[in-house]
PDB file of C-alpha atoms and ligand atoms in Angstrom:
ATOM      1  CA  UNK N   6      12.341 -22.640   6.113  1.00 62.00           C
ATOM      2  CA  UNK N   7      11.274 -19.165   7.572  1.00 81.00           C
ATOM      3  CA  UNK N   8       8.168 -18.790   5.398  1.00 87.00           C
ATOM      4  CA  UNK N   9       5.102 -21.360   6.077  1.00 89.00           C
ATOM      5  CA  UNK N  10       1.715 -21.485   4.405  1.00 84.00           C
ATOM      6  CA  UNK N  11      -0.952 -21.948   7.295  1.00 86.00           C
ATOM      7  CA  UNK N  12      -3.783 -24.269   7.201  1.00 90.00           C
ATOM      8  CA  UNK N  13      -6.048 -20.968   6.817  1.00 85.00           C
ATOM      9  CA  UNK N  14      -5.561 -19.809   3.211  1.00 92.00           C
ATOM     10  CA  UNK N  15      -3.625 -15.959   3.019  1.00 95.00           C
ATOM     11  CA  UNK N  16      -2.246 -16.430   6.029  1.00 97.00           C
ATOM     12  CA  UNK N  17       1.927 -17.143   6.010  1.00 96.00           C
ATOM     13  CA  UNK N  18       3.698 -17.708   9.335  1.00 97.00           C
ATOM     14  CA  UNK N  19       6.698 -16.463   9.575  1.00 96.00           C
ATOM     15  CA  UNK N  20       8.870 -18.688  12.023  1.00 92.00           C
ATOM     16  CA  UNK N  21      12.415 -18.193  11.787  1.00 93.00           C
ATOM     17  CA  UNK N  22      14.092 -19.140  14.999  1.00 95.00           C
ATOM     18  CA  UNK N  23      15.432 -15.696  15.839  1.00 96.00           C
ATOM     19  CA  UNK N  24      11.834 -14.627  15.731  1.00 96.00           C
ATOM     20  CA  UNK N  25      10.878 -17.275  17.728  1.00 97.00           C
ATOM     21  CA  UNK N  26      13.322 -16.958  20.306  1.00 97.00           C
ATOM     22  CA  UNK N  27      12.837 -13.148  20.452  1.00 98.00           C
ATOM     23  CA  UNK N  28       9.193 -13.962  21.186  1.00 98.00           C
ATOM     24  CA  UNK N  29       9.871 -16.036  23.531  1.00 98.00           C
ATOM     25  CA  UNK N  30      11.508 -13.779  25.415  1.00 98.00           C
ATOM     26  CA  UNK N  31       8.595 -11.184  24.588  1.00 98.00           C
ATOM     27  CA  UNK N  32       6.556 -13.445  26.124  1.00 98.00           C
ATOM     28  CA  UNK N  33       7.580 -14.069  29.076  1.00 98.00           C
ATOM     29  CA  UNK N  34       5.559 -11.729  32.208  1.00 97.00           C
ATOM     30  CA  UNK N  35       8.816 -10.464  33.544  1.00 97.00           C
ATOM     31  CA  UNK N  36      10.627  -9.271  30.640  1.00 97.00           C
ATOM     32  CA  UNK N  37      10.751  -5.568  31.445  1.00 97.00           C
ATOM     33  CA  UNK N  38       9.388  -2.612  29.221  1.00 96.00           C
ATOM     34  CA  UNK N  39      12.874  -1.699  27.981  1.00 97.00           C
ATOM     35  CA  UNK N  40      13.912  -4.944  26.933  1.00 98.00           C
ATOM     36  CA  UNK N  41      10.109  -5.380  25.396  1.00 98.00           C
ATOM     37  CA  UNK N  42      10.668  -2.523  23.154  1.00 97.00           C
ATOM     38  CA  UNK N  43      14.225  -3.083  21.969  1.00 97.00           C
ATOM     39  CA  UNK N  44      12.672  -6.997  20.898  1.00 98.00           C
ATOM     40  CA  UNK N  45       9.553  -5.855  19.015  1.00 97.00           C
ATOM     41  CA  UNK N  46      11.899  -3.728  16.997  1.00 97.00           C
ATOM     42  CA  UNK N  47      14.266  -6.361  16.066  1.00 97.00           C
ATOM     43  CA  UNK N  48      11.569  -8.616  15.630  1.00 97.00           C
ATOM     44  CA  UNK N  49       9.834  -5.645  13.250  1.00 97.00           C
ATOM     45  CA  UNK N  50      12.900  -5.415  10.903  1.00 96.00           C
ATOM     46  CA  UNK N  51      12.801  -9.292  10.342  1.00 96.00           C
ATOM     47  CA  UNK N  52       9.477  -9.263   9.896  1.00 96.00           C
ATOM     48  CA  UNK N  53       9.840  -6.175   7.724  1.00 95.00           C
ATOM     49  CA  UNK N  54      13.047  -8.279   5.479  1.00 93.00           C
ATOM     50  CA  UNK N  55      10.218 -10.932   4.383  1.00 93.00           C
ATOM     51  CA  UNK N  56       7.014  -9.094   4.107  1.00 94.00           C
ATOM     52  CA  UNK N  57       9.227  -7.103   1.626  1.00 93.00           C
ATOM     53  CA  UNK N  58      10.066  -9.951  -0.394  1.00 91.00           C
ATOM     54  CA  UNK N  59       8.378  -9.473  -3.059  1.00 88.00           C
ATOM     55  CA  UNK N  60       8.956  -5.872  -3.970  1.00 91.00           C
ATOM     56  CA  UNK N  61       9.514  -5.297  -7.403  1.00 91.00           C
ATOM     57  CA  UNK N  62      13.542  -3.713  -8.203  1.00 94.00           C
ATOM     58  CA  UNK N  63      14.190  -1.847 -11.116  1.00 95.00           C
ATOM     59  CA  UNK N  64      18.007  -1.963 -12.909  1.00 97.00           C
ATOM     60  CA  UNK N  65      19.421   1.386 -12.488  1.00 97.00           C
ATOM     61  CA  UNK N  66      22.756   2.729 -14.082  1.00 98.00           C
ATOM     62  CA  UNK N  67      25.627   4.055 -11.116  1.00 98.00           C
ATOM     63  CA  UNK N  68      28.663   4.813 -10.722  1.00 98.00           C
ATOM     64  CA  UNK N  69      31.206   2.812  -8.310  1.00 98.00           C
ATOM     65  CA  UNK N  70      34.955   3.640  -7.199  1.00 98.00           C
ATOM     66  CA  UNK N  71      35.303   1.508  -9.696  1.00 98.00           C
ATOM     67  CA  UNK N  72      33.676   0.961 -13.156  1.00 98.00           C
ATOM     68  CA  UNK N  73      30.139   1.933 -14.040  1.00 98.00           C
ATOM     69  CA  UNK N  74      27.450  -0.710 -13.462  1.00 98.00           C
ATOM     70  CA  UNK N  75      23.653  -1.390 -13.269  1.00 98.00           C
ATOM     71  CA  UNK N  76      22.361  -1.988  -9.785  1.00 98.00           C
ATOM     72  CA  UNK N  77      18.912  -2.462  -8.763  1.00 96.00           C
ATOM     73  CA  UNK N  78      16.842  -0.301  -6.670  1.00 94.00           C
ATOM     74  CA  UNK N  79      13.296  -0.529  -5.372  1.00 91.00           C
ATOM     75  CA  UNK N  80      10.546   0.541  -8.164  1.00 89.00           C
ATOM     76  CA  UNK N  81       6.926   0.249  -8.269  1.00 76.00           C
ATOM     77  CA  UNK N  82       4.222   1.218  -5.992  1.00 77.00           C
ATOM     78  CA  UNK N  83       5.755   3.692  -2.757  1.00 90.00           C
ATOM     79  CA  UNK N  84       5.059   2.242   0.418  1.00 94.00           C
ATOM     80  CA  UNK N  85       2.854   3.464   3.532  1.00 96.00           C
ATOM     81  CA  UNK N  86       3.029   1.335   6.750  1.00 97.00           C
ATOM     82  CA  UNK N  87      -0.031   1.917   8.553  1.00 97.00           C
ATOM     83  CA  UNK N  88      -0.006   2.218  12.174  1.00 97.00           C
ATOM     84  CA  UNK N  89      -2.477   0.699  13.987  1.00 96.00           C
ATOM     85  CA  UNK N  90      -2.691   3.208  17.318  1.00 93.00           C
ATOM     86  CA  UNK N  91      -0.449   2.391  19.593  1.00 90.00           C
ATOM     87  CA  UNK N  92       0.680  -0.520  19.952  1.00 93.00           C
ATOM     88  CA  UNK N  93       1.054  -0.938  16.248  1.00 94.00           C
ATOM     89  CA  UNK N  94       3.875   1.680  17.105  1.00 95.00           C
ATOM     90  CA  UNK N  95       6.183  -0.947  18.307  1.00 93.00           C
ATOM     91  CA  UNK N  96       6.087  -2.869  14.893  1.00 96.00           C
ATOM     92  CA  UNK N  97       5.829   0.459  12.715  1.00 97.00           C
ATOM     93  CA  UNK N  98       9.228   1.883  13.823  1.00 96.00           C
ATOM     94  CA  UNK N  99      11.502  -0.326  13.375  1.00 95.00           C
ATOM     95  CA  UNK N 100       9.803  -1.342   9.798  1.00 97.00           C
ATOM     96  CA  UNK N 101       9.878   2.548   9.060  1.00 97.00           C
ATOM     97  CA  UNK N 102      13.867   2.224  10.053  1.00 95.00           C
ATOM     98  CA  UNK N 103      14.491  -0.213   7.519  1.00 95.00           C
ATOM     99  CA  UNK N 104      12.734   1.596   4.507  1.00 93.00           C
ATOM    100  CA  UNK N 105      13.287   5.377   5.513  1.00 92.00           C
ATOM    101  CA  UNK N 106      11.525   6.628   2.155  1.00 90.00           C
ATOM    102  CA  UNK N 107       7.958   4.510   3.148  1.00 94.00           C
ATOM    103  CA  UNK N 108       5.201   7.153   4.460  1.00 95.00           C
ATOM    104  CA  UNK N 109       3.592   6.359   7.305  1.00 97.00           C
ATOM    105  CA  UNK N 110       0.000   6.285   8.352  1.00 97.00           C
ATOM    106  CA  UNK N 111      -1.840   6.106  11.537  1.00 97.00           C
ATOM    107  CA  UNK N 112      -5.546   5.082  12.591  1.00 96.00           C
ATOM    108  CA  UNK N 113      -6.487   5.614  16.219  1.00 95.00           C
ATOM    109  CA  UNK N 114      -8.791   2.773  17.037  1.00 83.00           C
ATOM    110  CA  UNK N 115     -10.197   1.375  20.874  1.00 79.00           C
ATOM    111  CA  UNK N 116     -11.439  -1.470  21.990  1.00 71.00           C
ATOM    112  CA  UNK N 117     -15.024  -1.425  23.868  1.00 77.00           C
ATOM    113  CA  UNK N 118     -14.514  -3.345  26.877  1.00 77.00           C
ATOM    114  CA  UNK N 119     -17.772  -4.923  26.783  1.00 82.00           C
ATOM    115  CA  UNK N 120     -18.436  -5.397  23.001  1.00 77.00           C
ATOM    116  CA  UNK N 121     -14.932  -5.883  22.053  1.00 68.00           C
ATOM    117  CA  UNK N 122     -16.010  -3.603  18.776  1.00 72.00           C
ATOM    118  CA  UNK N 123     -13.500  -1.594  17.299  1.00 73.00           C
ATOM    119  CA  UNK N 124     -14.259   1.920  17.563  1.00 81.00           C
ATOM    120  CA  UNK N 125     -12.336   4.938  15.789  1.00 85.00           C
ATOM    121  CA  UNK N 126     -11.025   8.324  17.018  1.00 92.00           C
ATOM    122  CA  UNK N 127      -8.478   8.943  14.809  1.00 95.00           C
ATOM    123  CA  UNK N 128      -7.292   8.768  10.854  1.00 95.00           C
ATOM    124  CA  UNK N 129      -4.128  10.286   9.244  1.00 96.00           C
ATOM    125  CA  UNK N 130      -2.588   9.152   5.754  1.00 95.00           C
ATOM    126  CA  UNK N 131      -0.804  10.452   3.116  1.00 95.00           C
ATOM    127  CA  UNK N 132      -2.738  10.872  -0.274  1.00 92.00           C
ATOM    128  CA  UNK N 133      -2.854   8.479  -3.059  1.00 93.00           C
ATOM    129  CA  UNK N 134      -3.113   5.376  -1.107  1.00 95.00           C
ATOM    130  CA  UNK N 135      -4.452   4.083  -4.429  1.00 94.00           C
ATOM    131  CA  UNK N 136      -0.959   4.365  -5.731  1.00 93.00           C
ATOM    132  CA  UNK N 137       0.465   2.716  -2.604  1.00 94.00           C
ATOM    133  CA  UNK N 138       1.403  -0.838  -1.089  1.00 94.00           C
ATOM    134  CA  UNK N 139      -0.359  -0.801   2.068  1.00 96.00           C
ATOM    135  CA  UNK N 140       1.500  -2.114   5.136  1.00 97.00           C
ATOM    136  CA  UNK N 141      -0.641  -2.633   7.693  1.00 98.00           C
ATOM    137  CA  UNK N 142       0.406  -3.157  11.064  1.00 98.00           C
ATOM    138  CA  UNK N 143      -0.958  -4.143  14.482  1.00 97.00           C
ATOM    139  CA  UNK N 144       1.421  -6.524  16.616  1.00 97.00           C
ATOM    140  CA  UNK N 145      -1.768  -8.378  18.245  1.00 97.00           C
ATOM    141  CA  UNK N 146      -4.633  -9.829  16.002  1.00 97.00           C
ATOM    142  CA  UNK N 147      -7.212 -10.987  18.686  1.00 95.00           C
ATOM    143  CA  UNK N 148     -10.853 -10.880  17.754  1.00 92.00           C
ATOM    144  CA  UNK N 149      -9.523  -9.308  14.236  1.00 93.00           C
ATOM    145  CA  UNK N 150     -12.307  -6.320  14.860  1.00 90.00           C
ATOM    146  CA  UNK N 151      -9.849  -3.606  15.212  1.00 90.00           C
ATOM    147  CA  UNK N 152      -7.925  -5.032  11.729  1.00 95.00           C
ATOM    148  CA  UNK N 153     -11.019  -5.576  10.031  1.00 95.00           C
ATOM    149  CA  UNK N 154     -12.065  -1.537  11.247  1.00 93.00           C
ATOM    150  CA  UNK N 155      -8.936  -0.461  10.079  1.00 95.00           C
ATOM    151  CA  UNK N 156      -8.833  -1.777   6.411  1.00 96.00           C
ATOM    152  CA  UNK N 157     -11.638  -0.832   6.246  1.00 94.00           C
ATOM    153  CA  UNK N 158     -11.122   2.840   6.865  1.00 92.00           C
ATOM    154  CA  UNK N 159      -7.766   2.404   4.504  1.00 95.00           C
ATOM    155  CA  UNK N 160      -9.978   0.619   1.823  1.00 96.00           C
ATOM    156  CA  UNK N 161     -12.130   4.077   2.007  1.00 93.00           C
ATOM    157  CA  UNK N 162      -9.262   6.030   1.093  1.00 93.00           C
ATOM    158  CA  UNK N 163      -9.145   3.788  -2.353  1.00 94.00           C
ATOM    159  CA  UNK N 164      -6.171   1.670  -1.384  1.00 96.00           C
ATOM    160  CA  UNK N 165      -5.935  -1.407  -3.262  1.00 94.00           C
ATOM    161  CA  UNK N 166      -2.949  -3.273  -2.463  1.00 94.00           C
ATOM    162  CA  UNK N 167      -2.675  -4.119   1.088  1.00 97.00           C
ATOM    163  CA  UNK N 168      -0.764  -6.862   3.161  1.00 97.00           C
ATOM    164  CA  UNK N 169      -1.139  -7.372   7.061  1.00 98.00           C
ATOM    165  CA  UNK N 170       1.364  -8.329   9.665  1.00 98.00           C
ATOM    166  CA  UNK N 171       1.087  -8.998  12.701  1.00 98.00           C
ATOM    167  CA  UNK N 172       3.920 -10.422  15.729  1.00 98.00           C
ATOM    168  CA  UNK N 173       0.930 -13.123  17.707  1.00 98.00           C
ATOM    169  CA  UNK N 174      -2.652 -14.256  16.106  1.00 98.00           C
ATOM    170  CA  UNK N 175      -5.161 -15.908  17.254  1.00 98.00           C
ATOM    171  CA  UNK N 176      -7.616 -18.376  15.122  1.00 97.00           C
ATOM    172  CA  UNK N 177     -10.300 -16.287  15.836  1.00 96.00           C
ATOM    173  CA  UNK N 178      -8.915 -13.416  14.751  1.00 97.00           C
ATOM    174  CA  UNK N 179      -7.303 -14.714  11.241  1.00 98.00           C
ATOM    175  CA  UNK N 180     -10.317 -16.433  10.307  1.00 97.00           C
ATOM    176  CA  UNK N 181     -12.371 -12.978  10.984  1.00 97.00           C
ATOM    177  CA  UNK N 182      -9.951 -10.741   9.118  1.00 98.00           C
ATOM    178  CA  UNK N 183      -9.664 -13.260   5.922  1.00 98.00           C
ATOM    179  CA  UNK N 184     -13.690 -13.239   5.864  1.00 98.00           C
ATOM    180  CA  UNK N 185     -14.125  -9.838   5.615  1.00 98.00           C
ATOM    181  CA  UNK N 186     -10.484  -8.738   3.927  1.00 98.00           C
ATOM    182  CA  UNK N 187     -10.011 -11.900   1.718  1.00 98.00           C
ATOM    183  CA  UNK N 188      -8.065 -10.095  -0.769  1.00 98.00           C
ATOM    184  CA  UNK N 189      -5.605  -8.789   1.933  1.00 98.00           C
ATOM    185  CA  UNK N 190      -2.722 -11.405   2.557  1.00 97.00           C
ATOM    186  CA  UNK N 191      -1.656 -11.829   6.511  1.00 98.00           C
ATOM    187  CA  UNK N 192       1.794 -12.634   8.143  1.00 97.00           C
ATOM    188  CA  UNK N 193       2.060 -13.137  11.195  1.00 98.00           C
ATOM    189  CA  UNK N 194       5.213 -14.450  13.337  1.00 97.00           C
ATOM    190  CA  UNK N 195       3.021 -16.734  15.428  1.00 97.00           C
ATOM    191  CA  UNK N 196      -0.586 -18.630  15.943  1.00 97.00           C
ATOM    192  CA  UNK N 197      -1.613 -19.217  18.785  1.00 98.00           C
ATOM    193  CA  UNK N 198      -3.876 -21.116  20.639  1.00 97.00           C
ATOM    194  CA  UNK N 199      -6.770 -19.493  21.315  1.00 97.00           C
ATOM    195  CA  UNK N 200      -8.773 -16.236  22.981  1.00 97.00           C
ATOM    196  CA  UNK N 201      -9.725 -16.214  26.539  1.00 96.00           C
ATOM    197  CA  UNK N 202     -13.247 -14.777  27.768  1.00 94.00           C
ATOM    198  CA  UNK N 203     -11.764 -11.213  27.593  1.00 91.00           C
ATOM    199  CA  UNK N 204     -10.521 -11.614  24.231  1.00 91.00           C
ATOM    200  CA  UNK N 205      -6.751 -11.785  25.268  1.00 96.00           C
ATOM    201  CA  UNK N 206      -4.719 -14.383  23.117  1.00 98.00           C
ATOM    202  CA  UNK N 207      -3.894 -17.409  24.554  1.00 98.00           C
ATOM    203  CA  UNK N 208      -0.667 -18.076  25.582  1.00 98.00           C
ATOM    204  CA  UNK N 209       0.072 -14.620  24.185  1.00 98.00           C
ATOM    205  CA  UNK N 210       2.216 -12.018  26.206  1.00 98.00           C
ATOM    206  CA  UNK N 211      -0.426 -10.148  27.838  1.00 97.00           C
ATOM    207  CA  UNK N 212      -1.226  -6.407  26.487  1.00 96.00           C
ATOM    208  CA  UNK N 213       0.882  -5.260  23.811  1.00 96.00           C
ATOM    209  CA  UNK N 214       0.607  -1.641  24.300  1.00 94.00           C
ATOM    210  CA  UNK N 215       0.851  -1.443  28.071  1.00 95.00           C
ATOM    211  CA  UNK N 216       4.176  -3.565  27.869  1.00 96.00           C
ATOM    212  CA  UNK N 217       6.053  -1.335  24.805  1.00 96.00           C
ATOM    213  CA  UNK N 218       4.960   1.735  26.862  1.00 94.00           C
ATOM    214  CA  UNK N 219       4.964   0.441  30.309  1.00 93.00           C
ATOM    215  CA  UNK N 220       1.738   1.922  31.527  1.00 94.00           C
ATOM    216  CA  UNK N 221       1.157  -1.383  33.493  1.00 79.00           C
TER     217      UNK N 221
HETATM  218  N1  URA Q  29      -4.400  -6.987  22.413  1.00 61.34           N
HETATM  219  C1  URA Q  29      -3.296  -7.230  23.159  1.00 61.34           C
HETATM  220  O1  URA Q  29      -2.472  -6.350  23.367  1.00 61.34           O
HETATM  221  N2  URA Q  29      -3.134  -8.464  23.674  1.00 61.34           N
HETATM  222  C2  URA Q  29      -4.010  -9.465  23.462  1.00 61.34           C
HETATM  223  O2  URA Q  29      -3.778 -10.579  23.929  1.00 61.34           O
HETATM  224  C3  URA Q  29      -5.154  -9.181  22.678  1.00 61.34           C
HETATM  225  C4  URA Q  29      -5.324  -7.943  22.165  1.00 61.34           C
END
């Protein structure tokens, strides 16, 4: 099975073992930057082949070598993967790889040291998000306050369907983002155990960011 409900309702773990061992490796303190970046983006387009799922395909009428035929093709709402700035980067990419014609978003959001609050400083999306299926991505859910900021800054913009994925969450952080988001389904790839006193996830893999672009 690569698709498992989790005890907390919306959230689906994704665990198939390439994943996992691709994490694994992610995890680990001395896997350099370079190898980091080429995982998360492997990791993003399995991700990516499951989250997708579910989009609806329309029959289409083409030509082959061959004979004429219907094939299907992707219909329904257009896409936007939303970046969540920067380390979302890492998972954005390679899903933005896999479905070229997806636009892409970005929302520029810090975390306060002290408060651990989410605080923004920067929004870009395309129009009609109402007319869009929202990917939003951030590869670390931790206290869930820069998620939660983010939708809701998407959610302003009139989107309506959203989904959330995430590579690592913690318990804190899933049970934060379904209380204030409950109508916005989460993957993630896996739960962990906990946050530590400086909200860092527990085992984790330390800080996202710094580790896709090395500024550690
Ligand atoms: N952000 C990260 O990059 N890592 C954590 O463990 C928590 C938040």
């Amino acid at each position: 099975m690569s698709v498992v409900a989790h005890e907390i309702e919306g959230v689906s773990v994704i665990n198939h073992p390439l994943i996992q061992h691709k994490l694994t490796i992610m995890r680990k303190k001395d896997t350099p930057s370079v190898v980091f970046r080429a995982l998360i983006k492997e990791i993003s387009l399995l991700l990516g082949y499951e989250v997708t799922r579910h989009l609806p395909t329309e029959l289409i009428d083409i030509e082959t070598p061959v004979t004429s035929t219907k094939a299907p093709k992707l219909s329904g709402r257009k896409l936007c993967i939303f970046s969540i700035l920067r380390a979302g980067e890492g998972l954005a990419q390679g899903l933005h790889d896999l479905i070229p014609s997806a636009r892409v978003g970005h929302i520029g959001l810090y975390r306060d040291h002290d408060s651990l609050e989410a605080v923004e400083y920067y929004f870009k999306a395309p129009n009609h998000l109402d007319e869009r299926f929202c990917l939003v991505v951030d590869p670390m859910l931790a206290t869930g306050n820069s998620a939660i900021a983010a939708l809701n800054q998407i959610k302003k913009r009139d989107a309506k369907e959203i989904v959330f994925l995430c590579l690592l969450a913690a318990p804190e952080g899933l049970r934060a983002l379904r209380k204030a988001h409950p109508d916005v389904p989460i993957f993630t790839a896996a739960v962990d155990e906990k946050l530590n006193e400086i909200g860092y996830i527990v085992p984790g893999l330390g800080d996202a960011g710094d580790r896709i672009f090395g500024t550690k």
